[in-house]
């Protein structure tokens, strides 16, 4: 089975979630030699070199691809998938992937399965599990028409391991492709800050409604995150009152994460929040309410006040 993984990158490195998509592809392909990675963008030499440590790389480096606009990217993805006789196109789940590879699925005329958390092969048939209703229901689905397009949750698979020697790298010729420029990119407002993205982080310090204001959140959750070199996360209740930016909301309608360590401060543990972090390897919760549901999901719990516990932690860890 030939698999094409659409890898996202920051121009220098392939994103952690795409490395998980490569691992998923290796597992369903049966053999790593049937997996190829496609990188699109402009001035992406470093990212291409990084990707070549994981699988053979196809890449298109062109001005027209400098911004990740779905109508342009989807045409290239569909064209490469057709030319390479790909059985399944894989990408890491996310709103960008669902926009871009969703369009590519339409152009390819196959079927799409989104947000896969597990797979199995039953009597030769490839089956995928998807989590629905905040993890209460797991649906098992199959592709009924190929080529298929599958997005996989980055937290559900480990990052692919590197090979000692780089794989070959091949340029994609855009000449024969009808890339119509229907939309244009006017600008990007990115929040400043050096903290890692929660989706890629090994440690996340997360804060809930207990913090109430952006000042408290930044000083305590942000302060501890910076002390640990961790990402910051937040519950929706805190995001809703402007206490934290929406990009770092964790949960059903936010990001789904699975770090090595998830520190939940002043978060009650609503099912919608748990849906985004319950697969973390170790969960630590601090809450004043000993009956808070978060303690049921936690490996370690402390009944305490975050306004007292976090400054103490920062103080101890700063030594
Ligand atoms: C369709 C839908 C989608 C949703 N999606 C999401 C989502 O993606 N992510 C998400 O998080 N929520 C989501 N929610 C909201 C969710 O149901 C909860 O309302 C939310 O998670 C609660 O956030 P919280 O735990 O911060 O706030 P609260 O439930 O108000 O809990 C605050 C906690 O802080 C504790 N506390 C208060 N003061 C202190 C202190 N000083 N020290 C220590 N502890 C203290 C309290 O005991 C309490 O447990 C969604 C809801 C719906 C209906």
PDB file of C-alpha atoms in Angstrom, residues 5-6 8 15-21 24 90-99 101 112-117 129-131 150-157 197 199-200 254-256:
ATOM      1  CA  UNK A   5       2.151  11.849   4.199  1.00  0.00           C
ATOM      2  CA  UNK A   6       1.540  15.599   3.928  1.00  0.00           C
ATOM      3  CA  UNK A   8       3.551  20.406   7.983  1.00  0.00           C
ATOM      4  CA  UNK A  15       6.137  19.422  13.084  1.00  0.00           C
ATOM      5  CA  UNK A  16       5.911  16.834  15.836  1.00  0.00           C
ATOM      6  CA  UNK A  17       2.321  15.934  14.887  1.00  0.00           C
ATOM      7  CA  UNK A  18       3.421  15.181  11.306  1.00  0.00           C
ATOM      8  CA  UNK A  19       6.129  12.848  12.650  1.00  0.00           C
ATOM      9  CA  UNK A  20       3.284  10.948  14.339  1.00  0.00           C
ATOM     10  CA  UNK A  21       1.458  10.871  11.003  1.00  0.00           C
ATOM     11  CA  UNK A  24       0.995   5.922  11.531  1.00  0.00           C
ATOM     12  CA  UNK A  90      -2.237  10.942   5.420  1.00  0.00           C
ATOM     13  CA  UNK A  91      -1.954  14.166   7.422  1.00  0.00           C
ATOM     14  CA  UNK A  92      -1.967  15.076  11.098  1.00  0.00           C
ATOM     15  CA  UNK A  93      -5.421  16.179  12.295  1.00  0.00           C
ATOM     16  CA  UNK A  94      -6.089  19.861  12.724  1.00  0.00           C
ATOM     17  CA  UNK A  95      -8.186  22.623  11.238  1.00  0.00           C
ATOM     18  CA  UNK A  96      -5.540  23.337   8.584  1.00  0.00           C
ATOM     19  CA  UNK A  97      -5.343  19.690   7.532  1.00  0.00           C
ATOM     20  CA  UNK A  98      -9.105  19.336   7.387  1.00  0.00           C
ATOM     21  CA  UNK A  99      -9.310  22.377   5.146  1.00  0.00           C
ATOM     22  CA  UNK A 101      -6.626  17.583   2.629  1.00  0.00           C
ATOM     23  CA  UNK A 112     -11.923  10.693   3.826  1.00  0.00           C
ATOM     24  CA  UNK A 113     -11.672   9.667   7.460  1.00  0.00           C
ATOM     25  CA  UNK A 114     -10.743  12.348   9.981  1.00  0.00           C
ATOM     26  CA  UNK A 115      -9.291  12.282  13.501  1.00  0.00           C
ATOM     27  CA  UNK A 116      -8.152   8.669  13.594  1.00  0.00           C
ATOM     28  CA  UNK A 117      -6.911   7.520  17.020  1.00  0.00           C
ATOM     29  CA  UNK A 129     -11.155   4.133  15.067  1.00  0.00           C
ATOM     30  CA  UNK A 130     -12.359   7.685  15.605  1.00  0.00           C
ATOM     31  CA  UNK A 131     -13.292   9.224  18.899  1.00  0.00           C
ATOM     32  CA  UNK A 150      -6.938  10.029   6.468  1.00  0.00           C
ATOM     33  CA  UNK A 151      -6.098  12.524   9.184  1.00  0.00           C
ATOM     34  CA  UNK A 152      -4.606  11.110  12.346  1.00  0.00           C
ATOM     35  CA  UNK A 153      -4.525  12.601  15.801  1.00  0.00           C
ATOM     36  CA  UNK A 154      -0.895  13.475  16.533  1.00  0.00           C
ATOM     37  CA  UNK A 155      -1.221  12.484  20.186  1.00  0.00           C
ATOM     38  CA  UNK A 156      -2.409   8.964  19.307  1.00  0.00           C
ATOM     39  CA  UNK A 157       0.863   7.791  17.718  1.00  0.00           C
ATOM     40  CA  UNK A 197       2.770  24.937  20.919  1.00  0.00           C
ATOM     41  CA  UNK A 199       0.284  20.121  20.520  1.00  0.00           C
ATOM     42  CA  UNK A 200       4.033  19.560  20.257  1.00  0.00           C
ATOM     43  CA  UNK A 254      -9.628  23.220  21.615  1.00  0.00           C
ATOM     44  CA  UNK A 255      -6.414  21.304  21.152  1.00  0.00           C
ATOM     45  CA  UNK A 256      -6.042  17.604  21.817  1.00  0.00           C
TER      46      UNK A 256
END
